[in-house]
C-alpha cells in the first residue's frame, strides 16, 4: 500500500490517496494532502470546511450530505469547488482525513 | 507487455452463434490493459468471485463526477489492469454521430486508455472503459477540445437522455432532442457537481411507445402525448381491411386495453375520451392512424430500477404540458422537486421512494401542484374512485 511521509510521520493511504490511519491526521498532514488535490495553500475558507467535516464526522461517523455542508458552512457549492477543485467528496474529505466517501454507481 | 495467458473459461463464452463480449475484448487484446483485463476476468470465473474493489474516487478538476474509480485487487499479478476507471461522456441527444466524430473519440481513447468503449451505457452516456488515474485529465482535455464533455455520475443529475424523436420518428409529439439539449445546458451545475441525496435521471420519449423506457428507469419521465383525437385516414383503414395482412377486429380492436374501439367491417370507431394512449392501434396500422394534432407531453415522476430498494414505475405528475422552448414550466417544476427532495430526502433515497415515504399529497402540496385525477394509479380499479363502466368496456 502507498504511503505519504509528512515530517517524521508516515501514513498509509489507499489508491485514491485517502489516509487509512485517521488518528495520525494533523495540520501538516492536511497541508500535504491538500497539495495532492491541487490546493497549494489552506486558507481560512478551506479550514472552515475541513473543520466542519471533521466535527460532523467525529459526531456521526459519516460525512455530511453536500447540501447540509453548504448550508452549515454558508458556502455555495461553486465556492467549495473554487477552494477544492476536485470537489467536496474527493478534495475536502481527503484533506480532512475522513474515510473515503462511498463510491458512486 | 504482459504475456498472453490462456483463458479457457472465457473461450467458452465465444462458442455459439450469438455476439460475445469476449470476442470483442480479444479484438482489442493488443492493448496490454485489455490483456490483463482478460486475465482478471478469467481468474474471476475460476474463483467464482469478482476481483474489482468497490468504489474509487477519481475525477477531474472542477467536476465532482463523470469518472468512476475502478481498482483491481489483483494489481500485483495484473498490473496493467490495476487501475481501470470508467469515464462517462455526455452523448449527443438522440445518439447521432458522424463517422468522423466516432473516429475522433476512438483515437482519443486509444491514445489515453484501454481503447475499449461502450456505446452506450444504461444512462445513455458514451462509456470509455479502462483509464489510468494519470491519464484522466489528458482525456478530459482532449474531449473538451473535440466538443464533448463528461456525463454525470454519483448523486447528481445524470446525463439527460432521449429517443431519436423528430429526427426519425413520425410519432414524436414534441422535439425530444431539443428538450434534452436544453435541459443538459441549463443544468450543467447539477450534472457535474453532485449535491443531491442520490442520482436523478431525466429521460424524454417522444410518444407513449417510450423507446428509451423512461417510465421504468427515470426519476422524471417526459413522455409525448396528445389531447385531441387520434387521426384516422379512412382510405388507409379500408386498404388495411382489404389487404388481409391484419385482422382489424382481432389484432387491433380486441386488443385495445381501454376497449374504446369499434369495427363494423367497414369503418373504425374510437371513443377518444377513453383512450389510454397505449399506442397499440397506431403501431399496428401506422398508415391509417396517427397521434392527434394537439401535442405535448405527460410528466411522470418516481421511476427507478432495482438497486438499493425495489423497482418503481413512474406515475403521472403533470397530465399534459406543452413542450416548447424555453420550457420554463418544466424547469420550475424540476427545481421545486430538487429543492424539496434535496432538503428532506435521506442519503441514497431516490425521489420515488421519497414520495412513497412522505405521501403523494404532502409532496404535491410542497412543490405547489394541485392533485388531479390522472395522478391516481389505475383509476378504473381503484376502490376509492366511483366509476361506471359503459357497456362493452372494461
Coordinates of C-alpha atoms in Angstrom, one line a residue:
Chain A
X1 CA 0.0 0.0 0.0
X2 CA 1.1 3.5 -0.8
X3 CA 2.3 5.9 1.9
X4 CA 2.8 9.6 2.4
X5 CA 5.6 11.0 4.6
X6 CA 5.0 14.3 6.5
X7 CA 7.9 15.3 8.6
X8 CA 8.6 12.2 10.7
X9 CA 5.1 10.8 10.3
X10 CA 4.5 8.0 7.7
X11 CA 0.8 7.4 6.9
X12 CA -0.7 4.6 4.8
X13 CA -3.0 5.9 2.0
X14 CA -5.3 4.0 -0.3
X15 CA -5.2 4.1 -4.1
X16 CA -7.0 7.4 -4.2
X17 CA -4.8 8.9 -1.6
X18 CA -7.2 8.8 1.4
X19 CA -5.4 8.3 4.7
X20 CA -6.0 4.9 6.3
X21 CA -4.9 5.9 9.8
X22 CA -7.1 8.8 10.8
X23 CA -5.5 9.1 14.3
X24 CA -2.3 10.3 12.6
X25 CA -4.0 13.3 11.0
X26 CA -2.7 16.8 11.9
X27 CA -2.5 20.2 10.3
X28 CA 0.7 19.4 8.5
X29 CA -0.8 16.2 7.1
X30 CA -3.8 18.2 5.9
X31 CA -1.4 20.5 4.1
X32 CA 0.4 17.6 2.5
X33 CA -2.9 16.1 1.4
X34 CA -4.1 19.4 0.0
X35 CA -1.2 19.5 -2.4
X36 CA -2.3 16.2 -3.9
X37 CA -5.7 17.8 -4.7
X38 CA -4.5 21.0 -6.5
X39 CA -4.7 23.1 -3.3
X40 CA -1.4 24.9 -2.7
X41 CA -2.3 26.8 0.5
X42 CA -5.0 26.1 3.0
X43 CA -6.8 29.4 3.6
X44 CA -9.4 30.3 6.2
X45 CA -12.2 29.2 3.9
X46 CA -10.5 25.8 3.4
X47 CA -10.3 25.3 7.2
X48 CA -13.9 26.3 7.7
X49 CA -14.9 23.4 5.5
X50 CA -12.3 21.0 6.9
X51 CA -13.1 21.7 10.5
X52 CA -16.8 21.3 9.9
X53 CA -16.3 18.0 8.1
X54 CA -14.1 16.7 10.9
X55 CA -16.6 17.7 13.6
X56 CA -19.5 16.2 11.8
X57 CA -17.6 13.0 11.1
X58 CA -16.5 12.6 14.7
X59 CA -20.1 13.1 15.9
X60 CA -21.9 10.9 13.3
X61 CA -19.3 8.6 11.8
X62 CA -20.2 9.6 8.2
X63 CA -19.6 12.6 6.1
X64 CA -22.5 15.1 5.8
X65 CA -24.6 15.3 2.7
X66 CA -23.4 18.1 0.3
X67 CA -26.4 20.2 0.8
X68 CA -26.0 20.2 4.5
X69 CA -22.3 21.1 4.1
X70 CA -23.3 24.1 2.0
X71 CA -26.0 25.2 4.5
X72 CA -23.9 24.8 7.6
X73 CA -20.8 26.5 6.3
X74 CA -22.7 29.2 4.4
X75 CA -20.8 28.4 1.3
X76 CA -22.3 27.9 -2.2
X77 CA -21.3 24.7 -4.0
X78 CA -19.4 26.7 -6.6
X79 CA -17.3 28.3 -3.9
X80 CA -16.5 24.9 -2.5
X81 CA -15.2 23.9 -5.9
X82 CA -13.2 27.1 -6.1
X83 CA -11.5 26.1 -2.9
X84 CA -11.2 22.4 -3.6
X85 CA -11.2 21.9 -7.4
X86 CA -11.8 18.2 -7.1
X87 CA -15.0 18.9 -5.1
X88 CA -16.1 18.3 -1.5
X89 CA -16.1 14.5 -1.6
X90 CA -12.7 13.9 -3.1
X91 CA -10.9 17.1 -2.2
X92 CA -12.3 18.4 1.1
X93 CA -12.9 15.0 2.7
X94 CA -9.4 13.8 1.8
X95 CA -7.8 16.8 3.3
X96 CA -10.0 16.5 6.4
X97 CA -8.6 12.9 6.9
X98 CA -12.1 11.3 6.6
X99 CA -12.7 7.8 5.3
X100 CA -13.3 7.7 1.6
X101 CA -17.0 8.6 0.8
X102 CA -18.8 5.6 -0.7
X103 CA -18.2 5.4 -4.4
X104 CA -21.0 6.0 -6.8
X105 CA -22.5 3.5 -9.1
Chain B
X1 CA 3.6 -6.1 -22.1
X2 CA 2.0 -9.0 -20.2
X3 CA 2.5 -12.4 -21.6
X4 CA -0.6 -13.8 -23.3
X5 CA -2.2 -16.2 -20.9
X6 CA -4.7 -19.0 -21.8
X7 CA -8.3 -18.2 -21.0
X8 CA -10.2 -21.5 -21.3
X9 CA -13.2 -20.5 -19.3
X10 CA -13.7 -17.2 -21.2
X11 CA -13.2 -19.0 -24.5
X12 CA -16.3 -21.0 -23.8
X13 CA -18.2 -17.7 -24.0
X14 CA -17.2 -17.3 -27.6
X15 CA -19.0 -20.5 -28.6
X16 CA -22.3 -20.3 -30.3
X17 CA -23.7 -18.0 -32.9
X18 CA -24.6 -15.1 -30.7
X19 CA -22.5 -12.0 -30.0
X20 CA -19.8 -12.4 -27.4
X21 CA -18.2 -9.7 -25.2
X22 CA -15.1 -12.0 -25.0
X23 CA -14.8 -12.0 -28.8
X24 CA -15.0 -8.2 -28.7
X25 CA -12.4 -7.9 -25.9
X26 CA -10.0 -10.1 -27.8
X27 CA -10.2 -7.9 -30.8
X28 CA -8.6 -5.2 -28.6
X29 CA -6.2 -7.6 -26.9
X30 CA -3.1 -6.0 -28.4
X31 CA -3.5 -3.4 -25.6
X32 CA -1.7 -4.7 -22.5
X33 CA -4.6 -3.3 -20.4
X34 CA -7.1 -5.4 -22.2
X35 CA -4.8 -8.4 -22.0
X36 CA -4.7 -8.0 -18.2
X37 CA -8.4 -7.4 -18.1
X38 CA -9.0 -10.7 -19.7
X39 CA -6.6 -12.3 -17.1
X40 CA -8.6 -10.8 -14.2
X41 CA -11.8 -11.9 -15.7
X42 CA -10.6 -15.5 -16.3
X43 CA -9.5 -15.6 -12.7
X44 CA -12.9 -14.3 -11.5
X45 CA -14.5 -17.3 -13.4
X46 CA -12.0 -19.7 -11.8
X47 CA -12.6 -18.3 -8.3
X48 CA -16.3 -17.7 -8.8
X49 CA -15.9 -14.2 -7.4
X50 CA -15.2 -10.7 -8.7
X51 CA -11.9 -9.1 -8.1
X52 CA -12.9 -5.5 -8.6
X53 CA -12.9 -3.4 -5.4
X54 CA -16.0 -1.3 -4.8
X55 CA -15.8 2.4 -5.2
X56 CA -12.9 4.5 -6.1
X57 CA -12.8 8.3 -6.2
X58 CA -11.2 9.7 -9.3
X59 CA -12.1 12.9 -11.0
X60 CA -11.1 16.0 -12.9
X61 CA -10.6 19.5 -11.7
X62 CA -13.9 21.4 -11.4
X63 CA -16.2 18.4 -11.6
X64 CA -17.4 16.1 -8.8
X65 CA -18.4 13.3 -11.2
X66 CA -18.0 11.8 -14.6
X67 CA -15.3 9.3 -13.8
X68 CA -15.9 6.2 -11.7
X69 CA -12.8 4.8 -10.0
X70 CA -12.3 1.0 -10.5
X71 CA -9.4 -0.8 -8.8
X72 CA -8.4 -4.4 -9.1
X73 CA -7.4 -6.3 -6.0
X74 CA -5.0 -8.5 -8.1
X75 CA -2.9 -5.5 -9.0
X76 CA 0.3 -7.3 -8.5
X77 CA -0.5 -10.1 -10.9
X78 CA -2.3 -7.9 -13.4
X79 CA -0.5 -4.5 -13.2
X80 CA -1.9 -3.2 -16.5
X81 CA -5.4 -3.6 -15.2
X82 CA -4.7 -2.3 -11.7
X83 CA -6.5 0.9 -12.4
X84 CA -9.3 0.5 -14.9
X85 CA -11.5 3.6 -14.4
X86 CA -14.7 4.3 -16.3
X87 CA -15.2 7.6 -18.0
X88 CA -18.7 8.7 -18.8
X89 CA -19.2 11.1 -21.7
X90 CA -22.3 13.1 -22.4
X91 CA -23.8 11.6 -25.6
X92 CA -25.3 13.8 -28.3
X93 CA -29.1 13.9 -27.9
X94 CA -30.6 11.0 -29.9
X95 CA -27.2 9.4 -30.3
X96 CA -26.4 10.9 -33.7
X97 CA -22.8 10.9 -34.8
X98 CA -20.8 11.4 -37.9
X99 CA -18.3 8.7 -38.5
X100 CA -15.6 11.4 -38.1
X101 CA -16.7 12.1 -34.6
X102 CA -16.7 8.4 -33.7
X103 CA -13.1 8.1 -35.1
X104 CA -12.0 11.1 -33.1
X105 CA -13.4 9.7 -29.9
X106 CA -11.8 6.3 -30.5
X107 CA -8.5 7.9 -31.3
X108 CA -8.5 9.9 -28.1
X109 CA -9.2 6.7 -26.2
X110 CA -6.6 4.6 -27.9
X111 CA -4.0 7.3 -27.0
X112 CA -5.0 7.6 -23.4
X113 CA -6.8 4.4 -22.3
X114 CA -7.5 0.8 -23.0
X115 CA -9.3 1.5 -26.3
X116 CA -12.4 -0.3 -25.0
X117 CA -15.7 1.6 -25.4
X118 CA -19.3 1.0 -24.7
X119 CA -21.8 2.8 -26.9
X120 CA -23.9 3.3 -24.8
X121 CA -24.3 2.8 -21.1
X122 CA -27.7 2.3 -19.4
X123 CA -28.0 6.0 -18.7
X124 CA -27.2 6.8 -22.3
X125 CA -23.6 8.1 -22.0
X126 CA -20.7 7.0 -24.1
X127 CA -18.5 4.9 -21.9
X128 CA -14.7 4.7 -22.0
X129 CA -13.6 1.7 -20.1
X130 CA -10.2 1.3 -18.6
X131 CA -8.5 4.6 -17.7
X132 CA -5.4 5.1 -15.5
X133 CA -5.7 7.9 -12.9
X134 CA -2.7 9.7 -14.5
X135 CA -4.5 9.9 -17.9
X136 CA -7.8 11.3 -16.8
X137 CA -7.0 15.0 -17.1
X138 CA -5.5 14.4 -20.5
X139 CA -8.6 12.6 -21.8
X140 CA -10.8 15.3 -20.4
X141 CA -8.8 18.0 -22.1
X142 CA -9.0 16.2 -25.5
X143 CA -12.7 15.5 -25.1
X144 CA -13.4 19.2 -24.5
X145 CA -11.2 20.1 -27.5
X146 CA -13.4 17.7 -29.6
X147 CA -16.6 19.3 -28.4
X148 CA -17.5 16.7 -25.8
X149 CA -18.0 16.9 -22.1
X150 CA -18.2 14.4 -19.2
X151 CA -21.5 12.9 -18.2
X152 CA -23.0 12.6 -14.7
X153 CA -22.1 10.1 -12.0
X154 CA -22.8 9.9 -8.4
X155 CA -25.6 11.7 -6.6
X156 CA -26.3 14.3 -9.3
X157 CA -28.4 14.9 -12.3
X158 CA -27.4 12.1 -14.6
X159 CA -26.8 12.8 -18.2
X160 CA -30.3 13.6 -19.7
X161 CA -31.2 11.2 -22.5
X162 CA -33.9 10.9 -25.1
X163 CA -35.3 8.9 -28.0
X164 CA -34.3 10.0 -31.6
X165 CA -37.6 11.9 -31.6
X166 CA -38.5 14.1 -34.6
X167 CA -35.2 13.3 -36.3
X168 CA -36.5 9.9 -37.4
X169 CA -39.9 9.2 -35.9
X170 CA -43.3 10.3 -37.2
X171 CA -44.9 9.7 -33.8
X172 CA -42.8 12.2 -31.8
X173 CA -45.2 14.6 -30.1
X174 CA -42.5 17.0 -29.2
X175 CA -38.8 17.6 -30.0
X176 CA -37.1 15.3 -27.5
X177 CA -33.7 16.2 -28.7
X178 CA -34.1 19.9 -28.4
X179 CA -35.5 19.5 -24.9
X180 CA -32.7 17.2 -23.8
X181 CA -30.1 19.5 -25.2
X182 CA -31.7 22.5 -23.4
X183 CA -32.0 20.7 -20.1
X184 CA -28.4 19.5 -20.3
X185 CA -27.2 23.1 -20.9
X186 CA -29.5 24.6 -18.2
X187 CA -28.5 22.1 -15.5
X188 CA -24.7 21.9 -16.0
X189 CA -24.0 22.6 -12.4
X190 CA -26.4 19.9 -11.2
X191 CA -24.9 17.5 -13.7
X192 CA -21.2 17.9 -12.9
X193 CA -21.3 18.8 -9.2
X194 CA -23.3 16.2 -7.2
X195 CA -25.4 17.8 -4.5
X196 CA -28.5 15.5 -4.4
X197 CA -29.5 12.8 -1.9
X198 CA -29.0 10.3 -4.7
X199 CA -29.0 10.1 -8.5
X200 CA -31.7 11.8 -10.6
X201 CA -32.4 10.7 -14.1
X202 CA -34.4 12.6 -16.7
X203 CA -35.4 10.8 -19.8
X204 CA -37.6 12.0 -22.7
X205 CA -39.6 9.9 -25.1
X206 CA -41.5 11.5 -28.0
X207 CA -44.6 9.3 -27.7
X208 CA -46.1 6.7 -25.4
X209 CA -44.1 3.9 -27.1
X210 CA -41.4 5.2 -24.8
X211 CA -38.4 3.9 -26.7
X212 CA -35.9 5.0 -24.0
X213 CA -38.0 3.2 -21.3
X214 CA -38.2 6.4 -19.4
X215 CA -41.2 5.2 -17.4
X216 CA -39.3 2.3 -15.9
X217 CA -36.0 4.0 -15.3
X218 CA -36.1 7.7 -15.0
X219 CA -36.9 9.7 -11.9
X220 CA -38.5 12.2 -14.2
X221 CA -40.0 10.9 -17.4
X222 CA -41.3 13.2 -20.1
X223 CA -43.4 11.3 -22.5
X224 CA -45.0 12.7 -25.5
X225 CA -48.8 12.6 -25.8
X226 CA -51.8 14.4 -27.4
X227 CA -55.0 15.9 -26.1
X228 CA -57.3 15.6 -29.1
X229 CA -58.4 12.7 -31.2
X230 CA -56.3 10.0 -32.9
X231 CA -56.1 10.9 -36.6
X232 CA -57.8 8.4 -38.8
X233 CA -57.2 8.0 -42.5
X234 CA -60.3 6.2 -43.6
X235 CA -59.0 5.2 -47.0
X236 CA -55.9 3.6 -45.4
X237 CA -58.1 1.8 -43.0
X238 CA -60.1 0.3 -45.9
X239 CA -56.8 -0.7 -47.5
X240 CA -55.7 -2.5 -44.3
X241 CA -59.0 -4.3 -44.2
X242 CA -58.8 -5.3 -47.9
X243 CA -55.1 -6.2 -47.7
X244 CA -55.7 -9.0 -45.3
X245 CA -52.3 -8.7 -43.5
X246 CA -54.0 -7.7 -40.4
X247 CA -57.3 -8.7 -38.8
X248 CA -58.6 -5.4 -37.6
X249 CA -61.2 -6.9 -35.3
X250 CA -58.9 -9.4 -33.6
X251 CA -55.5 -7.7 -33.8
X252 CA -56.4 -4.1 -33.2
X253 CA -59.9 -3.6 -31.7
X254 CA -59.9 -6.6 -29.4
X255 CA -56.5 -5.7 -28.1
X256 CA -57.3 -2.1 -27.1
X257 CA -56.8 -2.1 -23.3
X258 CA -59.3 0.6 -22.8
X259 CA -61.9 -1.2 -25.0
X260 CA -62.6 2.1 -26.7
X261 CA -62.6 0.9 -30.3
X262 CA -65.2 -0.5 -32.6
X263 CA -65.1 -2.1 -36.0
X264 CA -68.1 -2.9 -38.1
X265 CA -66.1 -4.4 -41.0
X266 CA -66.0 -1.1 -42.9
X267 CA -65.1 1.7 -40.6
X268 CA -63.2 2.1 -37.3
X269 CA -64.7 3.9 -34.3
X270 CA -62.6 5.4 -31.4
X271 CA -64.0 6.7 -28.2
X272 CA -61.1 9.1 -27.7
X273 CA -62.2 10.1 -24.2
X274 CA -61.4 6.6 -23.0
X275 CA -58.2 6.2 -24.9
X276 CA -55.3 5.5 -22.6
X277 CA -52.6 6.3 -25.2
X278 CA -51.2 2.8 -25.3
X279 CA -50.2 3.2 -29.0
X280 CA -51.1 -0.3 -30.0
X281 CA -53.6 0.6 -32.7
X282 CA -51.3 3.2 -34.1
X283 CA -48.4 0.8 -34.1
X284 CA -50.5 -1.9 -35.8
X285 CA -51.9 0.4 -38.5
X286 CA -49.2 3.1 -38.9
X287 CA -50.5 4.2 -42.3
X288 CA -54.1 4.6 -41.1
X289 CA -53.8 6.0 -37.6
X290 CA -51.6 8.7 -36.0
X291 CA -51.4 10.6 -32.8
X292 CA -53.7 13.7 -32.6
X293 CA -52.6 17.2 -33.5
X294 CA -52.7 18.9 -30.1
X295 CA -49.5 17.6 -28.9
X296 CA -47.3 17.9 -25.8
X297 CA -46.1 15.6 -23.0
X298 CA -47.1 13.9 -19.8
X299 CA -44.6 14.5 -17.0
X300 CA -44.2 11.5 -14.7
X301 CA -42.1 11.1 -11.6
X302 CA -40.5 8.4 -9.4
X303 CA -39.4 5.6 -11.7
X304 CA -36.3 3.6 -10.9
X305 CA -34.7 0.2 -11.4
X306 CA -33.9 -2.1 -8.5
X307 CA -30.7 -1.1 -6.7
X308 CA -31.0 -0.4 -3.0
X309 CA -34.8 -0.7 -3.0
X310 CA -37.2 -2.4 -5.4
X311 CA -38.1 -1.2 -8.8
X312 CA -40.8 1.5 -9.2
X313 CA -42.7 2.7 -12.3
X314 CA -43.1 6.4 -12.8
X315 CA -46.6 7.9 -12.1
X316 CA -48.2 10.9 -13.5
X317 CA -47.3 14.3 -12.1
X318 CA -48.5 16.6 -14.9
X319 CA -51.0 15.1 -17.3
X320 CA -50.3 17.5 -20.2
X321 CA -47.6 20.1 -20.7
X322 CA -46.9 21.8 -23.9
X323 CA -43.2 21.3 -24.8
X324 CA -41.9 24.5 -26.3
X325 CA -38.7 26.4 -25.6
X326 CA -37.7 27.8 -23.2
X327 CA -39.6 25.1 -21.2
X328 CA -39.9 27.4 -18.2
X329 CA -42.8 25.5 -16.5
X330 CA -40.9 22.2 -16.7
X331 CA -37.7 23.7 -15.3
X332 CA -39.6 25.4 -12.5
X333 CA -41.2 22.0 -11.6
X334 CA -37.8 20.2 -11.7
X335 CA -36.3 22.9 -9.4
X336 CA -39.2 22.6 -7.0
X337 CA -38.7 18.8 -6.8
X338 CA -35.0 19.1 -6.3
X339 CA -35.4 21.7 -3.5
X340 CA -37.9 19.6 -1.6
X341 CA -36.1 16.2 -2.1
X342 CA -32.7 17.8 -1.6
X343 CA -33.7 19.2 1.8
X344 CA -35.7 16.3 3.1
X345 CA -34.5 13.2 1.2
X346 CA -32.4 10.7 3.0
X347 CA -29.0 9.7 1.8
X348 CA -29.4 7.4 -1.2
X349 CA -33.2 7.8 -1.3
X350 CA -34.5 8.2 -4.9
X351 CA -37.3 10.7 -5.4
X352 CA -39.8 7.9 -6.0
X353 CA -39.0 6.3 -2.6
X354 CA -39.1 9.8 -1.0
X355 CA -42.6 10.4 -2.4
X356 CA -43.7 7.0 -1.0
X357 CA -42.3 7.9 2.4
X358 CA -43.8 11.3 2.7
X359 CA -47.0 10.6 0.7
X360 CA -48.1 12.0 -2.7
X361 CA -50.4 14.5 -1.0
X362 CA -47.6 16.1 1.0
X363 CA -45.3 16.0 -2.0
X364 CA -47.8 17.8 -4.2
X365 CA -48.5 20.4 -1.6
X366 CA -44.8 21.2 -1.1
X367 CA -44.0 21.5 -4.8
X368 CA -47.1 23.6 -5.3
X369 CA -49.2 21.3 -7.6
X370 CA -52.9 20.5 -7.2
X371 CA -53.9 16.9 -7.1
X372 CA -55.5 15.7 -10.3
X373 CA -57.5 12.5 -11.2
X374 CA -54.8 11.5 -13.7
X375 CA -52.4 11.0 -10.8
X376 CA -54.5 8.1 -9.4
X377 CA -52.9 4.8 -10.3
X378 CA -55.4 2.5 -12.1
X379 CA -58.4 4.7 -11.5
X380 CA -60.9 2.2 -13.0
X381 CA -60.0 -0.5 -10.5
X382 CA -59.3 1.8 -7.6
X383 CA -61.9 1.3 -4.9
X384 CA -61.9 4.9 -3.9
X385 CA -62.9 6.1 -7.3
X386 CA -66.5 5.8 -8.4
X387 CA -66.5 4.7 -11.9
X388 CA -69.5 3.4 -14.0
X389 CA -68.2 1.4 -16.9
X390 CA -70.1 1.9 -20.2
X391 CA -71.5 -1.1 -21.9
X392 CA -68.8 -3.3 -23.5
X393 CA -65.9 -1.5 -21.9
X394 CA -63.7 -2.9 -19.1

